Coordinates of C-alpha atoms and ligand atoms in Angstrom, one line a residue:
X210 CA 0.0 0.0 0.0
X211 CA -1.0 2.8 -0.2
X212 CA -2.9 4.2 -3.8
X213 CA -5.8 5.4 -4.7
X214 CA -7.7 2.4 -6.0
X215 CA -10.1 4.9 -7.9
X216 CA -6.9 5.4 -10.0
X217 CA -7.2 1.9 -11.4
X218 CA -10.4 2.4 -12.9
X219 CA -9.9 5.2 -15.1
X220 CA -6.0 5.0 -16.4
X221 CA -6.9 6.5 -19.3
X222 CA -8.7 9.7 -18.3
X223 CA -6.3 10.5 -15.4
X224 CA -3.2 10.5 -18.1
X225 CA -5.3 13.5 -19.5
X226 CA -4.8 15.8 -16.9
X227 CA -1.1 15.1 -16.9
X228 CA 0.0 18.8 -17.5
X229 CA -0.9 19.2 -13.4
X230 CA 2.8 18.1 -12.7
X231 CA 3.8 21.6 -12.6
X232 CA 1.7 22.9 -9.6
X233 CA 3.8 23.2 -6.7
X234 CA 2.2 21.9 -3.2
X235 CA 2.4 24.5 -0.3
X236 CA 4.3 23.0 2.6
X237 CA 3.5 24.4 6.0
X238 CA 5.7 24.9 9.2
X239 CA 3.6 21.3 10.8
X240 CA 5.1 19.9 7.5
X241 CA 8.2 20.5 8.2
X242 CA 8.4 19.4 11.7
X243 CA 6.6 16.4 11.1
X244 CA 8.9 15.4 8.0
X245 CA 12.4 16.7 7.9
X246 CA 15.5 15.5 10.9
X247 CA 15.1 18.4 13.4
X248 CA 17.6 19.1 15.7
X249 CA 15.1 18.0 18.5
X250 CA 14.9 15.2 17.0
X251 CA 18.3 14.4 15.9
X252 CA 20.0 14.3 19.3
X253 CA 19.1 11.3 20.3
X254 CA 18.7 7.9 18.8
X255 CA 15.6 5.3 19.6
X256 CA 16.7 2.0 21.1
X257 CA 13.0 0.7 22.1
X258 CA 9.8 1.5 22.4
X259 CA 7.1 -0.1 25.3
X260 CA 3.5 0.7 23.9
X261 CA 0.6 0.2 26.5
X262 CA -2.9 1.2 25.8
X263 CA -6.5 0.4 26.6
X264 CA -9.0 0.5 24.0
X265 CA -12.7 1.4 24.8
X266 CA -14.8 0.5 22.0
X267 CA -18.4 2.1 23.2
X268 CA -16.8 5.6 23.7
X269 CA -14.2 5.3 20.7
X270 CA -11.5 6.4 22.7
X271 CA -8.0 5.3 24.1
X272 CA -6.0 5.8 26.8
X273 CA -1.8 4.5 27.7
X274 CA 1.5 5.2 28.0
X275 CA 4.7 5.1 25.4
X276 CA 7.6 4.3 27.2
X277 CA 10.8 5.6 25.4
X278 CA 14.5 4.2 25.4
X279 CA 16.8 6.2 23.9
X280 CA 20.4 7.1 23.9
X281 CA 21.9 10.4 23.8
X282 CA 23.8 11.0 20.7
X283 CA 24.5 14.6 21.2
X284 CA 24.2 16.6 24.4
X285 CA 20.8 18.4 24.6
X286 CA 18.1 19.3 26.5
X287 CA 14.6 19.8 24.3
X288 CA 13.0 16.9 22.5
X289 CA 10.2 16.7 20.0
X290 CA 7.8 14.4 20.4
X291 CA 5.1 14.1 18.0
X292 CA 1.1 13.3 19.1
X293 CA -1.4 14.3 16.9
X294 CA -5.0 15.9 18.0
X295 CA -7.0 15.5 19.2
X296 CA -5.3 13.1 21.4
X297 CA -3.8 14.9 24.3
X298 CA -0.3 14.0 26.5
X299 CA -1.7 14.5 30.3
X300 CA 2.1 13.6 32.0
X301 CA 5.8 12.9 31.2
X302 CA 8.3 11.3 33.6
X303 CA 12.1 11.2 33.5
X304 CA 13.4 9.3 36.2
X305 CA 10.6 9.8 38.8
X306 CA 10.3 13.6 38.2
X307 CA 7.4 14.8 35.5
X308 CA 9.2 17.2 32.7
X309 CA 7.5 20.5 31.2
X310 CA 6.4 20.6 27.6
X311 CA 4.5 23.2 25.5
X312 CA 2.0 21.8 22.3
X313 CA 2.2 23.5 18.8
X314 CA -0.3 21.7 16.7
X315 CA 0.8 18.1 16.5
X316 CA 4.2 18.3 18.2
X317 CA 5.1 18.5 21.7
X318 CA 8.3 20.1 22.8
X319 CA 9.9 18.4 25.8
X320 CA 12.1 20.5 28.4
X321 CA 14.6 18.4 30.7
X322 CA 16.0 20.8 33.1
X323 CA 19.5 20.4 31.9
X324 CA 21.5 19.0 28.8
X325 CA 21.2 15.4 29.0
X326 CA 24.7 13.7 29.2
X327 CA 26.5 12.2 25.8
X328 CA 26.1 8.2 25.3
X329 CA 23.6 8.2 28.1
X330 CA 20.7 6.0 27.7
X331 CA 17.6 7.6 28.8
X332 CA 13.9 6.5 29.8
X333 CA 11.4 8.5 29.2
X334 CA 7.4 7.8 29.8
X335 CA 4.5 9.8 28.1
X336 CA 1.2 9.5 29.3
X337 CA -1.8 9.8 26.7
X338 CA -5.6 9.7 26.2
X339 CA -8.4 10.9 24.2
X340 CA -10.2 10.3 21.1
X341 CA -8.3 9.1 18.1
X342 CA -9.2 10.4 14.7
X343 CA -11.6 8.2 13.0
X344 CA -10.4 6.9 9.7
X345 CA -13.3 7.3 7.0
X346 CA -11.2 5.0 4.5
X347 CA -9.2 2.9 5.8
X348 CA -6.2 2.5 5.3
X349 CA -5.8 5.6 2.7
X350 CA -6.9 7.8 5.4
X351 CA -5.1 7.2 8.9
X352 CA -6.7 6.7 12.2
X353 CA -8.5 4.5 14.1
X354 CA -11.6 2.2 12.2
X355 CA -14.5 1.2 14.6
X356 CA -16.1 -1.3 12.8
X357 CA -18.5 -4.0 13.3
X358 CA -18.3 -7.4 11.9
X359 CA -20.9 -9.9 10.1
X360 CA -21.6 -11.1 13.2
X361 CA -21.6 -8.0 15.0
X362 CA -18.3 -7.8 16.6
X363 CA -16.3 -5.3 17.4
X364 CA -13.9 -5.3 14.6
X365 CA -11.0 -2.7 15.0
X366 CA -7.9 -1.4 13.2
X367 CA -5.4 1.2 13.5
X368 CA -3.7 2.1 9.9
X369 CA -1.7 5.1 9.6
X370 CA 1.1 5.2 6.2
X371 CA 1.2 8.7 5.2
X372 CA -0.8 10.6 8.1
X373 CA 1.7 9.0 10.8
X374 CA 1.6 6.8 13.7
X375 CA 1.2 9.7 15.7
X376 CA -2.2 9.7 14.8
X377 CA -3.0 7.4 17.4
X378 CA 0.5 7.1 20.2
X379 CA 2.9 9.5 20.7
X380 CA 6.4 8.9 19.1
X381 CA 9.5 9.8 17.1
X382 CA 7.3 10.8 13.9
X383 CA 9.7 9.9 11.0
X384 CA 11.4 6.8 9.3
X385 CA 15.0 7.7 9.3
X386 CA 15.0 6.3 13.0
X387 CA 13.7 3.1 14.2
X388 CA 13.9 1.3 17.5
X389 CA 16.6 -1.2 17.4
X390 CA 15.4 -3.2 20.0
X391 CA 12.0 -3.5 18.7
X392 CA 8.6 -2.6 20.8
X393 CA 6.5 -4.3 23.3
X394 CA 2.8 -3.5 23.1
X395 CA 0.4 -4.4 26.1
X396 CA -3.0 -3.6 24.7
X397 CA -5.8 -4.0 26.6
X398 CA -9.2 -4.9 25.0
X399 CA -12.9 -5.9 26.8
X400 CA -12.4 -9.5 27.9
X401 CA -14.9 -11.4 24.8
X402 CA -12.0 -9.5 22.0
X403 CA -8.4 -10.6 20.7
X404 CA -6.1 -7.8 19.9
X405 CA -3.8 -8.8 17.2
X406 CA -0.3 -7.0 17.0
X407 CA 3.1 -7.2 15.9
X408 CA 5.4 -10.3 16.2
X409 CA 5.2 -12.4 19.2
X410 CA 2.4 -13.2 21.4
X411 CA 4.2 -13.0 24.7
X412 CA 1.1 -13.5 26.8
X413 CA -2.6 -12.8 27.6
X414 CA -3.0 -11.2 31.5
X415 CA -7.2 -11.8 31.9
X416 CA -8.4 -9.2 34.4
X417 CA -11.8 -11.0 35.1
X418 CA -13.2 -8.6 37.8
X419 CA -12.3 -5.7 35.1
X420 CA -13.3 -7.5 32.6
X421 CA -10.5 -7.1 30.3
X422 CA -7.9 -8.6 28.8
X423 CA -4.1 -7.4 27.9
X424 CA -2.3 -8.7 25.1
X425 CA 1.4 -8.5 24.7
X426 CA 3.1 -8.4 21.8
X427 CA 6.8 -8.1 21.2
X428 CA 8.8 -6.9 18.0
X429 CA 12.6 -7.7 18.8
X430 CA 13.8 -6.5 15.3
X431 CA 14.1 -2.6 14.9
X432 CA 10.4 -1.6 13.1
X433 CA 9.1 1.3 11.0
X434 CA 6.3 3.0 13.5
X435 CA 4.0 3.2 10.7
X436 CA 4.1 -0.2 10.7
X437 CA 3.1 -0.9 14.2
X438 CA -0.6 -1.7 14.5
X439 CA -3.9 -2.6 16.3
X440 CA -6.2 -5.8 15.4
X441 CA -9.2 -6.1 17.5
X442 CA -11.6 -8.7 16.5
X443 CA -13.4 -12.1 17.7
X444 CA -10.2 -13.4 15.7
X445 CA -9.2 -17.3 15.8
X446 CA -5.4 -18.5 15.3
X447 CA -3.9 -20.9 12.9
X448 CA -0.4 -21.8 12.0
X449 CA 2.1 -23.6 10.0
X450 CA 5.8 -23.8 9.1
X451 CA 7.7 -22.5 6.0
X452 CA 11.0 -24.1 5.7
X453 CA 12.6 -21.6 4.8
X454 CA 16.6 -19.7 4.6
X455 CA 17.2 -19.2 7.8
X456 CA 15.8 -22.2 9.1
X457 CA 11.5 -23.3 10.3
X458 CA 9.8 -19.9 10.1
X459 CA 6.0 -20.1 12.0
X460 CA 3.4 -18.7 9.9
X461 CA 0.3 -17.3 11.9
X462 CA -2.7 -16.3 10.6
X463 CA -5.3 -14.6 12.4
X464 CA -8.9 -14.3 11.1
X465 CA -12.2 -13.8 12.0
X466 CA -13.8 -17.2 13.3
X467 CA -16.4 -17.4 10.5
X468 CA -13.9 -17.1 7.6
X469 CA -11.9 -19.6 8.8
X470 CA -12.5 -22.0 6.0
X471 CA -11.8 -19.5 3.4
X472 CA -8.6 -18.2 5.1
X473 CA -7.1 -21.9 5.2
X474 CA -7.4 -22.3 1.4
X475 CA -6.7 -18.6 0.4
X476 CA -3.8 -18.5 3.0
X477 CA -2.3 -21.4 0.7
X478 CA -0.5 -18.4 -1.2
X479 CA 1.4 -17.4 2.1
X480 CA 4.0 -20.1 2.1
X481 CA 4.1 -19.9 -1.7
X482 CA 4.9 -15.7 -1.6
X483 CA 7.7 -16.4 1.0
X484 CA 9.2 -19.5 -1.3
X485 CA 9.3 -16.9 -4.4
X486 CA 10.5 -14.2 -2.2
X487 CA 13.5 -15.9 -0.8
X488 CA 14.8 -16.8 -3.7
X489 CA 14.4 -13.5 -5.2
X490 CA 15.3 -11.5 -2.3
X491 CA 17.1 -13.7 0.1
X492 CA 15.8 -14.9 3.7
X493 CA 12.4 -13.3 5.0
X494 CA 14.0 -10.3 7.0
X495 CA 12.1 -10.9 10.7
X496 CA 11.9 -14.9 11.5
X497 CA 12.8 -13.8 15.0
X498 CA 9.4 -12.0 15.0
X499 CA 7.6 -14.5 13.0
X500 CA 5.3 -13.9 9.8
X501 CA 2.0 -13.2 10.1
X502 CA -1.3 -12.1 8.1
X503 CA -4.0 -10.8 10.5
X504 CA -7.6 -9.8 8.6
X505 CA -8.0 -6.6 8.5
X506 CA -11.7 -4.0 8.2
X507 CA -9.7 -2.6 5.2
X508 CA -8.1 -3.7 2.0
X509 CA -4.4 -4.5 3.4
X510 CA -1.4 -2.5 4.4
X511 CA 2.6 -4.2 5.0
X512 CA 2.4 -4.0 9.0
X513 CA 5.4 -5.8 9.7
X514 CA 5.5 -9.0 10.8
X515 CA 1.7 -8.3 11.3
X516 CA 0.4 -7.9 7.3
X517 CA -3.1 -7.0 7.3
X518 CA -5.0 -8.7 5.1
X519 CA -8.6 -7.4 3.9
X520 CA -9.0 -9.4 -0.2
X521 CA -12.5 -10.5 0.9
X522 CA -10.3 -14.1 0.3
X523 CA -10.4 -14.0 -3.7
X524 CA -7.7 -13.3 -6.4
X525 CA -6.6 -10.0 -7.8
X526 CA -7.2 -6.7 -6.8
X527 CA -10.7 -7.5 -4.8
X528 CA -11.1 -9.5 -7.8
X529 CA -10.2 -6.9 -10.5
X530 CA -6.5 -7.7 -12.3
X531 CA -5.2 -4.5 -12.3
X532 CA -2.9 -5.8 -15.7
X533 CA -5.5 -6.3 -18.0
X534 CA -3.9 -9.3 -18.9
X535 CA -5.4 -11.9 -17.0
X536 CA -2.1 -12.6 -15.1
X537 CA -3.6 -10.8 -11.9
X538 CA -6.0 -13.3 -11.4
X539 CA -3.6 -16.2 -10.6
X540 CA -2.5 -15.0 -7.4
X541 CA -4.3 -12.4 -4.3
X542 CA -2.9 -9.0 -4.9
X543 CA -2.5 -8.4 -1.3
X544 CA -1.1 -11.5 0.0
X545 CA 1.6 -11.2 -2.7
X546 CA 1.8 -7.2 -2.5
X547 CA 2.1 -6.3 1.1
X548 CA 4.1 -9.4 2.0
X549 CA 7.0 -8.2 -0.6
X550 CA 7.0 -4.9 1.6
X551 CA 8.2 -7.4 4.7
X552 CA 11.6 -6.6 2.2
X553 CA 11.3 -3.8 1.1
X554 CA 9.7 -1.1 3.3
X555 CA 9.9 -2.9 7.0
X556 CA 13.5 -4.4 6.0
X557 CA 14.9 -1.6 3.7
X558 CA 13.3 1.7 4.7
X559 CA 13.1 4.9 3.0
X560 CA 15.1 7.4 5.0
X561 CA 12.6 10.4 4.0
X562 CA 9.2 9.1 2.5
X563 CA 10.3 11.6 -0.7
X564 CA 12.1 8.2 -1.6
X565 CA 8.9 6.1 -0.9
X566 CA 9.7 4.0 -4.8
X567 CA 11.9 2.1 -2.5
X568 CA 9.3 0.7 -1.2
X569 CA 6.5 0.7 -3.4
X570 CA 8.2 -0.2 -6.8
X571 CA 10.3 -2.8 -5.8
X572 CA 7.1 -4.1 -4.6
X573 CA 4.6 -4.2 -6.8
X574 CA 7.8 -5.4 -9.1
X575 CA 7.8 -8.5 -6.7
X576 CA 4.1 -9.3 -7.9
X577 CA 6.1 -9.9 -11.1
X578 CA 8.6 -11.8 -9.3
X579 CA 6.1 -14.4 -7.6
X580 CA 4.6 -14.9 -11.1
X581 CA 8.4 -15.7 -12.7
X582 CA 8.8 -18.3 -9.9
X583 CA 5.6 -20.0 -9.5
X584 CA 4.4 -19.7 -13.3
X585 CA 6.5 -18.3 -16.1
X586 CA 8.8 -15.2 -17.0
X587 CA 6.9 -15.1 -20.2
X588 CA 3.8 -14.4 -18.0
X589 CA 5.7 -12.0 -15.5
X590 CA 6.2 -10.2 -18.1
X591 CA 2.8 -9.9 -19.9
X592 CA 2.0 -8.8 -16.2
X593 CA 4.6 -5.4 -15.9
X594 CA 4.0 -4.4 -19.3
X595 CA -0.1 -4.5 -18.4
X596 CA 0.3 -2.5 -16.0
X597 CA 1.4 0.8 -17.6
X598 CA -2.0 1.3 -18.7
X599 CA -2.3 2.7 -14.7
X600 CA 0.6 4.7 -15.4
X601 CA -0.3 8.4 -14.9
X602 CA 3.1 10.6 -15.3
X603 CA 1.7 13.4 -14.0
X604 CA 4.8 14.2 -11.7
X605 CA 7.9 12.9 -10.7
X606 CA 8.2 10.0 -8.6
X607 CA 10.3 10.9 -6.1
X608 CA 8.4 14.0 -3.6
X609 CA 9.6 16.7 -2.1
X610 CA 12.4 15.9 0.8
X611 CA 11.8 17.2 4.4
X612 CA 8.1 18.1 4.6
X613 CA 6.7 14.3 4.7
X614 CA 5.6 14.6 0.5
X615 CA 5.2 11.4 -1.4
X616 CA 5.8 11.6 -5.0
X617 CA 3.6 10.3 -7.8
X618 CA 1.2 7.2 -7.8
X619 CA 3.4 6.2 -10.4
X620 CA 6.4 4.9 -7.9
X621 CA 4.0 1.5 -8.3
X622 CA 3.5 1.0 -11.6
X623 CA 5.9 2.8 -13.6
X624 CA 8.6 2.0 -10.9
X625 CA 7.6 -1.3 -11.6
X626 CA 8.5 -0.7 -15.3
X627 CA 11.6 0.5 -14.4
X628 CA 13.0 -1.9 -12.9
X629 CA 11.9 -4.3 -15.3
X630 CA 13.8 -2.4 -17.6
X631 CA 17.0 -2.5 -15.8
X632 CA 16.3 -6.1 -15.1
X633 CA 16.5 -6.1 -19.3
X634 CA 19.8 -4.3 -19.1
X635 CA 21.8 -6.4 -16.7
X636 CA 20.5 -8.9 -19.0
X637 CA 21.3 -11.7 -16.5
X638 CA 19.1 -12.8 -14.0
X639 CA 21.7 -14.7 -12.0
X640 CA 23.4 -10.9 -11.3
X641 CA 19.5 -9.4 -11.1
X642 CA 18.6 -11.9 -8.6
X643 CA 22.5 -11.3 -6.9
X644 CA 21.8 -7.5 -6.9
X645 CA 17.7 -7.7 -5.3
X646 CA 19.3 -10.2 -2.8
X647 CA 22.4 -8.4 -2.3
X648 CA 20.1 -4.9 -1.4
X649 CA 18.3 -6.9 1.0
X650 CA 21.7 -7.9 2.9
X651 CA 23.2 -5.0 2.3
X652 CA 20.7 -2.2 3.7
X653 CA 19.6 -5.4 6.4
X654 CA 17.3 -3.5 8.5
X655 CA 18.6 -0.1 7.6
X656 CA 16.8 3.4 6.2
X657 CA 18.3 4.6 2.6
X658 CA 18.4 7.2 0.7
X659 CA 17.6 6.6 -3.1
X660 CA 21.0 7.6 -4.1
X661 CA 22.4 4.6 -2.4
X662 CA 20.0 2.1 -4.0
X663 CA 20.8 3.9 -7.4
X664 CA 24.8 3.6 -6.8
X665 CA 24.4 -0.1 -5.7
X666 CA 22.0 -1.4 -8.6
X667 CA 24.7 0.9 -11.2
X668 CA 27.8 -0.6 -8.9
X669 CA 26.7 -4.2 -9.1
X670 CA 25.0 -4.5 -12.2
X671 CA 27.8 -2.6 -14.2
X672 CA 25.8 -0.6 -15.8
X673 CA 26.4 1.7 -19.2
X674 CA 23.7 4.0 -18.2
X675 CA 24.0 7.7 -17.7
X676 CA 21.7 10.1 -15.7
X677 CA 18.5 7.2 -15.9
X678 CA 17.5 6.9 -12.6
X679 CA 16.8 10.9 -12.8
X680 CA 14.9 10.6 -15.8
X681 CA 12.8 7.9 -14.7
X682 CA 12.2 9.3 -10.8
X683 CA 12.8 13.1 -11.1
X684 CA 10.9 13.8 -14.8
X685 CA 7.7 12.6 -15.4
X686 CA 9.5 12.6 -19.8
X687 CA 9.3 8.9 -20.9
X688 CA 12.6 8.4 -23.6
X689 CA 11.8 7.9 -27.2
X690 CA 13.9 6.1 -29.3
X691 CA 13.7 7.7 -33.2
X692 CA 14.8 5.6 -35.7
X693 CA 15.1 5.8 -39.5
X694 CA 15.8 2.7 -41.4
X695 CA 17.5 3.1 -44.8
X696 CA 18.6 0.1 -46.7
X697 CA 21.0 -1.5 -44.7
X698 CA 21.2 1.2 -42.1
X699 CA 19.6 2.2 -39.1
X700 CA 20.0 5.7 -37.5
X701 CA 18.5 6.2 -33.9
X702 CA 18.8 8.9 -31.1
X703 CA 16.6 9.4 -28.1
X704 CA 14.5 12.6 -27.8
X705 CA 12.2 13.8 -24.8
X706 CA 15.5 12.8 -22.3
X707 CA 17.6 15.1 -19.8
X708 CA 20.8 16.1 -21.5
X709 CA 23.2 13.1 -21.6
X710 CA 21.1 10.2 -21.0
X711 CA 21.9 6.8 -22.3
X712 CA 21.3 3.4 -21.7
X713 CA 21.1 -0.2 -24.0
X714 CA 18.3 -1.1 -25.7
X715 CA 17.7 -4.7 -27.3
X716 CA 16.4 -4.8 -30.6
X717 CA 16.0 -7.4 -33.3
X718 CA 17.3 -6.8 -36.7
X719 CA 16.3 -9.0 -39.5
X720 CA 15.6 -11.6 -36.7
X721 CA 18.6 -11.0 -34.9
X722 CA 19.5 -9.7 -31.5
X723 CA 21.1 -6.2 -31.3
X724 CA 21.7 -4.2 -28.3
X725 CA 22.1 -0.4 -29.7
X726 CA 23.7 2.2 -27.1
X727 CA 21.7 4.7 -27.4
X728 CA 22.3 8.4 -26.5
X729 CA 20.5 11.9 -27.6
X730 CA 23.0 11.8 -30.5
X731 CA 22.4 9.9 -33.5
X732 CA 24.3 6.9 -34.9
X733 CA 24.2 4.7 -37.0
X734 CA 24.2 0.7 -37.3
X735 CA 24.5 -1.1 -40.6
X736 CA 23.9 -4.9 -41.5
X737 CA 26.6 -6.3 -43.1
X738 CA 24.1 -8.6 -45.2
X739 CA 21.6 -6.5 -47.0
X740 CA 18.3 -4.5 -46.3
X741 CA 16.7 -4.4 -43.1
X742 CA 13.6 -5.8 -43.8
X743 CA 12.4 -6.3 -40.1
X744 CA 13.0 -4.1 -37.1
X745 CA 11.4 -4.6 -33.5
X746 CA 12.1 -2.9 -30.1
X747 CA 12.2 -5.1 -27.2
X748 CA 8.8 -4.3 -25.6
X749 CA 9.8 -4.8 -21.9
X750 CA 11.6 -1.8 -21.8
X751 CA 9.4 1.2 -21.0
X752 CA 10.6 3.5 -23.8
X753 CA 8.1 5.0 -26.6
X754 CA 9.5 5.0 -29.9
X755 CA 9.3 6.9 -33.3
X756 CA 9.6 5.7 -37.2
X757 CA 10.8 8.7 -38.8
Ligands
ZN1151 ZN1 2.5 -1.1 -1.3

């Protein structure tokens, strides 16, 4: 996640309104506190987080605490902590003592009396309570969804990419840091509900005079805060091992106790996602935490080691093959989808959401991926090039660094595209699959920049490509290759490029493979045996092209 899925239904008119990449977006101060490395943030660096709340269902509100472990990187004495209304911080403690702090909007500053000391590590506890904003659309608005089930259940869900996890507890309000040591969660539900969260179930406390249960849940890996998350449900449990990499991996699945049936057949995809996965991307990136798909009152979001799941148990895109092709329909779009996140997006993390392709077009590339393993390339294929039809190019992938912008829809499907078309370059999957596993150990549980994935993939692959990752990320200008056969000769050039771009392109001439360096200057290739007769352009690159 996350699109719009309204995009998907009309491709065609959207790419009509494409001259609205211009407009710029007007960032305000909130924006910038909430998405760029302030200094009273950048002091000190998250070590663990211990997340204890109480959700009330009738009144649609919650109440807790965030404990924060942190060390002190830098000696300094205010902190920002970010909460977001209307929820309301009613205390703070630092070693027994309660610390001042002022609200401005969505941020809290926090005053210790004096500079805390370098390389100290440092407990703080925030108290919280209030009511959480209601998401209306789960999960492409953030919040809280009160929801009832078939049955009449309370069925609950916090989902917050984009808005922020502050939206419902108070934290460190950007990716660049994680908690190294994980989280703890103790949520606390009315006795007859099961809170689902992220990786292990450490125990249930049952307070029967209360009426309540808590429900601990521990994360030991370091984990993105917008994926830590909420389930609350009359869920049942089931489970099974995936041999996998690293070893017997448990697989839990948590659904609601009348889908059971359908979740044991649909869930068959699970083990078959990670089995693709690995081999593309090397071991699952949390077996310490366990993998898990809990269902969801939404569509689906990449929660690690907690994947919400909400595909109403069918294939495709609630059904729909977002391709065209037909492809779309062998597998669940949201099984596969947010389970390739668990690698890229909870593993590799974008630094500043600006990058967010990181996470979303290596991605929805991995729906490709599982196809290739589990049915053919020749299909995987047929699949990447079906989806530029979603492809909007209405401005530049990457967004605006520092003020918490995500670029274009297109970091899914034309991302997709674009790596597809590097995957043509390297021209060797052995190396493609080295370099997609080699990211994954590489950046192991680490936040990048796009620069470094774009030196690695160059570095590794050896690439002859010049200034192509800012053409395809920073311009929404799609290369066309011109060409003008004459008897035995072929001139090309691409146009519509930044100065200086290049890169191969494969192309058959008279039947036979040619890779043609092409650059914004025009050359020539000649046949040694005669008239050219037949030309073709490799489809699965995403290039346009022009007979002159
Ligand atoms: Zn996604």
């Amino acid at each position: 996640m996350k699109f719009f899925t309204l995009l998907l239904l009309f491709p065609i008119f959207l790419s009509a309104q494409s001259g609205l990449f211009e407009h710029k977006e007007k960032f305000t101060r909130q924006d910038s506190l909430r998405g760029s490395i302030t200094p009273e943030r950048e002091w000190w660096d998250l070590k663990h987080y211990k997340l204890a709340v109480e959700v009330f269902p009738k009144t649609k509100t919650i109440k807790g605490s965030n404990t924060i472990n942190f060390e002190v990187i830098k000696p300094a004495k205010k902190m920002q902590i970010d909460l977001q209304e209307p929820l309301q911080i009613t205390k703070i403690t630092h070693q027994n003592k309660e610390l001042n702090y002022s609200r401005e909007g969505n941020v809290y500053w926090i005053n210790f009396s004096k500079n805390l000391p370098i390389n100290s590590k440092e407990k703080i506890t925030i108290y919280y309570e209030g009511k959480p904003t209601e998401s209306r659309n789960p999960p492409w608005s953030g919040g809280i969804t009160w929801r009832k089930d078939e049955k009449g259940n309370d069925f609950i869900a916090s989902s917050n990419q984009g808005i922020g996890a502050s939206i419902w507890w108070p934290n460190k309000d950007h990716t660049y840091d994680e908690p190294e040591n994980g989280i703890d969660m103790h949520i606390t539900v009315p006795e007859h509900l099961t809170d689902v969260s992220n990786g292990r179930l450490i125990n249930i406390i049952h307070d029967k005079e209360a009426k309540i249960k808590t429900f601990h849940w521990q994360v030991k890996n370091p984990i993105n805060n917008y994926g830590v998350n909420i389930n609350i449900g009359n869920y049942i449990h089931f489970s099974e091992i995936f041999q996998g990499e690293k070893g017997n991996l448990d697989c839990n699945y948590w659904v609601l106790k009348h889908n059971l049936a359908k979740a044991k057949k649909q869930f068959k995809q699970a083990k078959m996602t990670l089995a693709a996965f690995e081999h593309w991307f090397g071991p699952y990136p949390f077996y310490e935490d366990s993998y898990k798909l809990v269902e969801a009152p939404y569509l689906g979001m990449e929660h690690q080691s907690s994947v919400t799941y909400g595909n109403q148990y069918q294939n495709g895109y609630l059904g729909r093959d977002l391709s065209g092709t037909g492809v779309g329909l062998k597998f669940d779009y949201i099984i596969i989808h947010e389970s390739g996140h668990e690698w890229f997006a909870n593993n590799i993390t974008n630094k500043d959401v600006a990058d967010m392709w990181i996470h979303e077009s290596f991605t929805t590339y991995s729906e490709s991926l599982f196809i290739d393993y589990h049915f053919s390339t020749e299909e995987a294929n047929k699949y990447v090039i079906g989806m530029r039809r979603a492809i909007r190019n209405d401005k530049p992938i990457i967004g605006q660094y520092n003020v918490n912008n995500e670029g274009s829809s297109d970091m899914y499907y034309k991302g997709a595209n674009i790596l597809h078309t590097l995957r043509q370059i390297i021209n060797n999957d052995i190396l493609w699959k080295e370099i997609l596993r080699g990211l994954n150990k590489d950046f192991y549980h680490q936040q990048v920049t796009t620069k470094q994935i774009e030196d690695y993939i160059i570095k590794k692959g050896n690439l002859k490509i010049n200034r192509f990752f800012y053409q395809y990320l920073r311009t929404v200008k799609i290369p066309i290759l011109e060409y003008q056969i004459k008897r035995n000769q072929i001139s090309y050039s691409f146009t519509n490029t930044v100065d200086n771009f290049s890169m191969p392109v494969k192309v058959w001439v008279n039947g036979k493979i040619i890779w043609l360096d092409v650059t914004n200057k025009t050359k020539n290739y000649k046949t040694s045996n005669g008239n050219i007769n037949n030309f073709s352009i490799d489809n699965n690159f995403y290039i346009n092209h022009k007979k002159l």
